[in-house]
Amino acid sequence: MTGSWEARYAAEFFGTLIFNAFLKNTTGNDDPGLANGGWLLVASGYGLGVMLPAMMFGSISGNHLTPAITIGQAVIGIFPWGHVAPYLIWQFLGTIPGPCLNL
């Protein structure tokens, strides 16, 4: 991971935003009655939702994208506990506008 902690927080915010935008968009189209999507659309959306932020921000913030990864890495000693709370805050803030991009 490179960059200042502020850059890492911003990368987590935008990475989580993109991740959640893709997830909301793909799961909203998986209605078999409407024949809008299907398993291929959902799988592609989830894959892109993880891959794009990883490629864009992975080298900056470590591409945690979810609180589970952040806490898990802190528990096993890979990530410093002092930065867990700010990471979680920016991840939660990124989840708010992400799904709203699909309205």
mmCIF file with all atom_site columns, C-alpha atoms in Angstrom:
data_model
loop_
_atom_site.group_PDB
_atom_site.id
_atom_site.type_symbol
_atom_site.label_atom_id
_atom_site.label_alt_id
_atom_site.label_comp_id
_atom_site.label_asym_id
_atom_site.label_entity_id
_atom_site.label_seq_id
_atom_site.pdbx_PDB_ins_code
_atom_site.Cartn_x
_atom_site.Cartn_y
_atom_site.Cartn_z
_atom_site.occupancy
_atom_site.B_iso_or_equiv
_atom_site.pdbx_formal_charge
_atom_site.auth_seq_id
_atom_site.auth_comp_id
_atom_site.auth_asym_id
_atom_site.auth_atom_id
_atom_site.pdbx_PDB_model_num
ATOM 1   C CA . MET A 1 1   ? 0.000   0.000   0.000   1.00 0.00 ? 1   MET A CA 1
ATOM 2   C CA . THR A 1 2   ? 1.279   3.419   -0.927  1.00 0.00 ? 2   THR A CA 1
ATOM 3   C CA . GLY A 1 3   ? 0.165   6.937   -0.169  1.00 0.00 ? 3   GLY A CA 1
ATOM 4   C CA . SER A 1 4   ? -0.835  8.831   2.921   1.00 0.00 ? 4   SER A CA 1
ATOM 5   C CA . TRP A 1 5   ? -3.542  7.574   5.226   1.00 0.00 ? 5   TRP A CA 1
ATOM 6   C CA . GLU A 1 6   ? -5.895  10.243  3.871   1.00 0.00 ? 6   GLU A CA 1
ATOM 7   C CA . ALA A 1 7   ? -5.380  8.887   0.342   1.00 0.00 ? 7   ALA A CA 1
ATOM 8   C CA . ARG A 1 8   ? -6.058  5.380   1.636   1.00 0.00 ? 8   ARG A CA 1
ATOM 9   C CA . TYR A 1 9   ? -9.297  6.503   3.276   1.00 0.00 ? 9   TYR A CA 1
ATOM 10  C CA . ALA A 1 10  ? -10.421 8.202   0.055   1.00 0.00 ? 10  ALA A CA 1
ATOM 11  C CA . ALA A 1 11  ? -9.526  5.088   -1.933  1.00 0.00 ? 11  ALA A CA 1
ATOM 12  C CA . GLU A 1 12  ? -11.613 2.949   0.425   1.00 0.00 ? 12  GLU A CA 1
ATOM 13  C CA . PHE A 1 13  ? -14.533 5.368   0.070   1.00 0.00 ? 13  PHE A CA 1
ATOM 14  C CA . PHE A 1 14  ? -14.495 5.344   -3.734  1.00 0.00 ? 14  PHE A CA 1
ATOM 15  C CA . GLY A 1 15  ? -13.684 1.640   -3.954  1.00 0.00 ? 15  GLY A CA 1
ATOM 16  C CA . THR A 1 16  ? -16.612 0.747   -1.702  1.00 0.00 ? 16  THR A CA 1
ATOM 17  C CA . LEU A 1 17  ? -18.835 3.148   -3.642  1.00 0.00 ? 17  LEU A CA 1
ATOM 18  C CA . ILE A 1 18  ? -18.033 1.426   -6.952  1.00 0.00 ? 18  ILE A CA 1
ATOM 19  C CA . PHE A 1 19  ? -18.314 -2.030  -5.371  1.00 0.00 ? 19  PHE A CA 1
ATOM 20  C CA . ASN A 1 20  ? -21.782 -1.313  -3.985  1.00 0.00 ? 20  ASN A CA 1
ATOM 21  C CA . ALA A 1 21  ? -22.970 0.397   -7.169  1.00 0.00 ? 21  ALA A CA 1
ATOM 22  C CA . PHE A 1 22  ? -22.231 -2.757  -9.167  1.00 0.00 ? 22  PHE A CA 1
ATOM 23  C CA . LEU A 1 23  ? -23.758 -5.057  -6.550  1.00 0.00 ? 23  LEU A CA 1
ATOM 24  C CA . LYS A 1 24  ? -26.988 -3.083  -6.298  1.00 0.00 ? 24  LYS A CA 1
ATOM 25  C CA . ASN A 1 25  ? -27.289 -2.813  -10.060 1.00 0.00 ? 25  ASN A CA 1
ATOM 26  C CA . THR A 1 26  ? -26.792 -6.517  -10.734 1.00 0.00 ? 26  THR A CA 1
ATOM 27  C CA . THR A 1 27  ? -28.981 -7.887  -7.956  1.00 0.00 ? 27  THR A CA 1
ATOM 28  C CA . GLY A 1 28  ? -31.762 -5.495  -8.937  1.00 0.00 ? 28  GLY A CA 1
ATOM 29  C CA . ASN A 1 29  ? -31.834 -7.020  -12.426 1.00 0.00 ? 29  ASN A CA 1
ATOM 30  C CA . ASP A 1 30  ? -32.057 -10.641 -11.327 1.00 0.00 ? 30  ASP A CA 1
ATOM 31  C CA . ASP A 1 31  ? -35.811 -11.114 -11.597 1.00 0.00 ? 31  ASP A CA 1
ATOM 32  C CA . PRO A 1 32  ? -36.644 -14.311 -13.500 1.00 0.00 ? 32  PRO A CA 1
ATOM 33  C CA . GLY A 1 33  ? -40.164 -13.113 -14.203 1.00 0.00 ? 33  GLY A CA 1
ATOM 34  C CA . LEU A 1 34  ? -38.930 -10.113 -16.153 1.00 0.00 ? 34  LEU A CA 1
ATOM 35  C CA . ALA A 1 35  ? -36.072 -11.910 -17.951 1.00 0.00 ? 35  ALA A CA 1
ATOM 36  C CA . ASN A 1 36  ? -33.834 -8.895  -17.331 1.00 0.00 ? 36  ASN A CA 1
ATOM 37  C CA . GLY A 1 37  ? -30.735 -10.635 -16.197 1.00 0.00 ? 37  GLY A CA 1
ATOM 38  C CA . GLY A 1 38  ? -29.913 -14.013 -14.879 1.00 0.00 ? 38  GLY A CA 1
ATOM 39  C CA . TRP A 1 39  ? -26.979 -15.679 -13.274 1.00 0.00 ? 39  TRP A CA 1
ATOM 40  C CA . LEU A 1 40  ? -24.502 -14.504 -15.922 1.00 0.00 ? 40  LEU A CA 1
ATOM 41  C CA . LEU A 1 41  ? -25.371 -10.841 -15.383 1.00 0.00 ? 41  LEU A CA 1
ATOM 42  C CA . VAL A 1 42  ? -25.158 -11.197 -11.615 1.00 0.00 ? 42  VAL A CA 1
ATOM 43  C CA . ALA A 1 43  ? -21.835 -13.056 -11.769 1.00 0.00 ? 43  ALA A CA 1
ATOM 44  C CA . SER A 1 44  ? -20.375 -10.524 -14.214 1.00 0.00 ? 44  SER A CA 1
ATOM 45  C CA . GLY A 1 45  ? -21.569 -7.600  -12.126 1.00 0.00 ? 45  GLY A CA 1
ATOM 46  C CA . TYR A 1 46  ? -20.102 -8.988  -8.927  1.00 0.00 ? 46  TYR A CA 1
ATOM 47  C CA . GLY A 1 47  ? -16.845 -9.777  -10.715 1.00 0.00 ? 47  GLY A CA 1
ATOM 48  C CA . LEU A 1 48  ? -16.566 -6.280  -12.160 1.00 0.00 ? 48  LEU A CA 1
ATOM 49  C CA . GLY A 1 49  ? -17.621 -4.799  -8.835  1.00 0.00 ? 49  GLY A CA 1
ATOM 50  C CA . VAL A 1 50  ? -14.600 -6.380  -7.171  1.00 0.00 ? 50  VAL A CA 1
ATOM 51  C CA . MET A 1 51  ? -12.130 -6.152  -10.058 1.00 0.00 ? 51  MET A CA 1
ATOM 52  C CA . LEU A 1 52  ? -12.528 -2.473  -10.967 1.00 0.00 ? 52  LEU A CA 1
ATOM 53  C CA . PRO A 1 53  ? -11.894 -1.060  -7.474  1.00 0.00 ? 53  PRO A CA 1
ATOM 54  C CA . ALA A 1 54  ? -9.071  -3.570  -7.013  1.00 0.00 ? 54  ALA A CA 1
ATOM 55  C CA . MET A 1 55  ? -7.364  -2.354  -10.162 1.00 0.00 ? 55  MET A CA 1
ATOM 56  C CA . MET A 1 56  ? -8.049  1.319   -9.466  1.00 0.00 ? 56  MET A CA 1
ATOM 57  C CA . PHE A 1 57  ? -7.366  1.556   -5.735  1.00 0.00 ? 57  PHE A CA 1
ATOM 58  C CA . GLY A 1 58  ? -5.779  -1.726  -4.635  1.00 0.00 ? 58  GLY A CA 1
ATOM 59  C CA . SER A 1 59  ? -2.246  -0.382  -4.593  1.00 0.00 ? 59  SER A CA 1
ATOM 60  C CA . ILE A 1 60  ? -3.327  2.639   -2.540  1.00 0.00 ? 60  ILE A CA 1
ATOM 61  C CA . SER A 1 61  ? -5.533  1.204   0.193   1.00 0.00 ? 61  SER A CA 1
ATOM 62  C CA . GLY A 1 62  ? -5.171  -2.555  -0.021  1.00 0.00 ? 62  GLY A CA 1
ATOM 63  C CA . ASN A 1 63  ? -8.674  -2.885  -1.514  1.00 0.00 ? 63  ASN A CA 1
ATOM 64  C CA . HIS A 1 64  ? -10.489 -3.998  1.622   1.00 0.00 ? 64  HIS A CA 1
ATOM 65  C CA . LEU A 1 65  ? -13.931 -2.882  0.341   1.00 0.00 ? 65  LEU A CA 1
ATOM 66  C CA . THR A 1 66  ? -15.769 -4.442  3.282   1.00 0.00 ? 66  THR A CA 1
ATOM 67  C CA . PRO A 1 67  ? -15.444 -4.167  7.058   1.00 0.00 ? 67  PRO A CA 1
ATOM 68  C CA . ALA A 1 68  ? -14.999 -7.950  7.307   1.00 0.00 ? 68  ALA A CA 1
ATOM 69  C CA . ILE A 1 69  ? -11.693 -7.801  5.434   1.00 0.00 ? 69  ILE A CA 1
ATOM 70  C CA . THR A 1 70  ? -10.459 -4.820  7.445   1.00 0.00 ? 70  THR A CA 1
ATOM 71  C CA . ILE A 1 71  ? -11.291 -6.398  10.800  1.00 0.00 ? 71  ILE A CA 1
ATOM 72  C CA . GLY A 1 72  ? -10.000 -9.800  9.703   1.00 0.00 ? 72  GLY A CA 1
ATOM 73  C CA . GLN A 1 73  ? -6.653  -8.363  8.668   1.00 0.00 ? 73  GLN A CA 1
ATOM 74  C CA . ALA A 1 74  ? -6.395  -6.456  11.944  1.00 0.00 ? 74  ALA A CA 1
ATOM 75  C CA . VAL A 1 75  ? -7.149  -9.596  13.956  1.00 0.00 ? 75  VAL A CA 1
ATOM 76  C CA . ILE A 1 76  ? -4.353  -11.575 12.296  1.00 0.00 ? 76  ILE A CA 1
ATOM 77  C CA . GLY A 1 77  ? -1.939  -8.649  12.571  1.00 0.00 ? 77  GLY A CA 1
ATOM 78  C CA . ILE A 1 78  ? -1.635  -7.531  8.946   1.00 0.00 ? 78  ILE A CA 1
ATOM 79  C CA . PHE A 1 79  ? -3.448  -4.205  9.398   1.00 0.00 ? 79  PHE A CA 1
ATOM 80  C CA . PRO A 1 80  ? -2.853  -1.739  12.281  1.00 0.00 ? 80  PRO A CA 1
ATOM 81  C CA . TRP A 1 81  ? -5.732  -1.490  14.769  1.00 0.00 ? 81  TRP A CA 1
ATOM 82  C CA . GLY A 1 82  ? -5.286  2.271   14.987  1.00 0.00 ? 82  GLY A CA 1
ATOM 83  C CA . HIS A 1 83  ? -6.607  2.685   11.449  1.00 0.00 ? 83  HIS A CA 1
ATOM 84  C CA . VAL A 1 84  ? -9.484  0.201   11.618  1.00 0.00 ? 84  VAL A CA 1
ATOM 85  C CA . ALA A 1 85  ? -12.070 2.746   12.806  1.00 0.00 ? 85  ALA A CA 1
ATOM 86  C CA . PRO A 1 86  ? -11.310 5.325   10.073  1.00 0.00 ? 86  PRO A CA 1
ATOM 87  C CA . TYR A 1 87  ? -11.331 2.608   7.415   1.00 0.00 ? 87  TYR A CA 1
ATOM 88  C CA . LEU A 1 88  ? -14.722 1.364   8.649   1.00 0.00 ? 88  LEU A CA 1
ATOM 89  C CA . ILE A 1 89  ? -16.145 4.882   8.705   1.00 0.00 ? 89  ILE A CA 1
ATOM 90  C CA . TRP A 1 90  ? -15.038 5.581   5.119   1.00 0.00 ? 90  TRP A CA 1
ATOM 91  C CA . GLN A 1 91  ? -16.296 2.184   3.974   1.00 0.00 ? 91  GLN A CA 1
ATOM 92  C CA . PHE A 1 92  ? -19.703 2.824   5.530   1.00 0.00 ? 92  PHE A CA 1
ATOM 93  C CA . LEU A 1 93  ? -19.801 6.299   3.987   1.00 0.00 ? 93  LEU A CA 1
ATOM 94  C CA . GLY A 1 94  ? -19.005 4.753   0.589   1.00 0.00 ? 94  GLY A CA 1
ATOM 95  C CA . THR A 1 95  ? -21.959 2.392   0.846   1.00 0.00 ? 95  THR A CA 1
ATOM 96  C CA . ILE A 1 96  ? -24.463 5.256   1.018   1.00 0.00 ? 96  ILE A CA 1
ATOM 97  C CA . PRO A 1 97  ? -24.022 6.915   -2.412  1.00 0.00 ? 97  PRO A CA 1
ATOM 98  C CA . GLY A 1 98  ? -23.005 3.710   -4.243  1.00 0.00 ? 98  GLY A CA 1
ATOM 99  C CA . PRO A 1 99  ? -26.468 2.174   -4.680  1.00 0.00 ? 99  PRO A CA 1
ATOM 100 C CA . CYS A 1 100 ? -27.947 5.633   -5.259  1.00 0.00 ? 100 CYS A CA 1
ATOM 101 C CA . LEU A 1 101 ? -25.964 5.909   -8.502  1.00 0.00 ? 101 LEU A CA 1
ATOM 102 C CA . ASN A 1 102 ? -28.361 3.369   -10.014 1.00 0.00 ? 102 ASN A CA 1
ATOM 103 C CA . LEU A 1 103 ? -31.569 5.310   -9.457  1.00 0.00 ? 103 LEU A CA 1
#
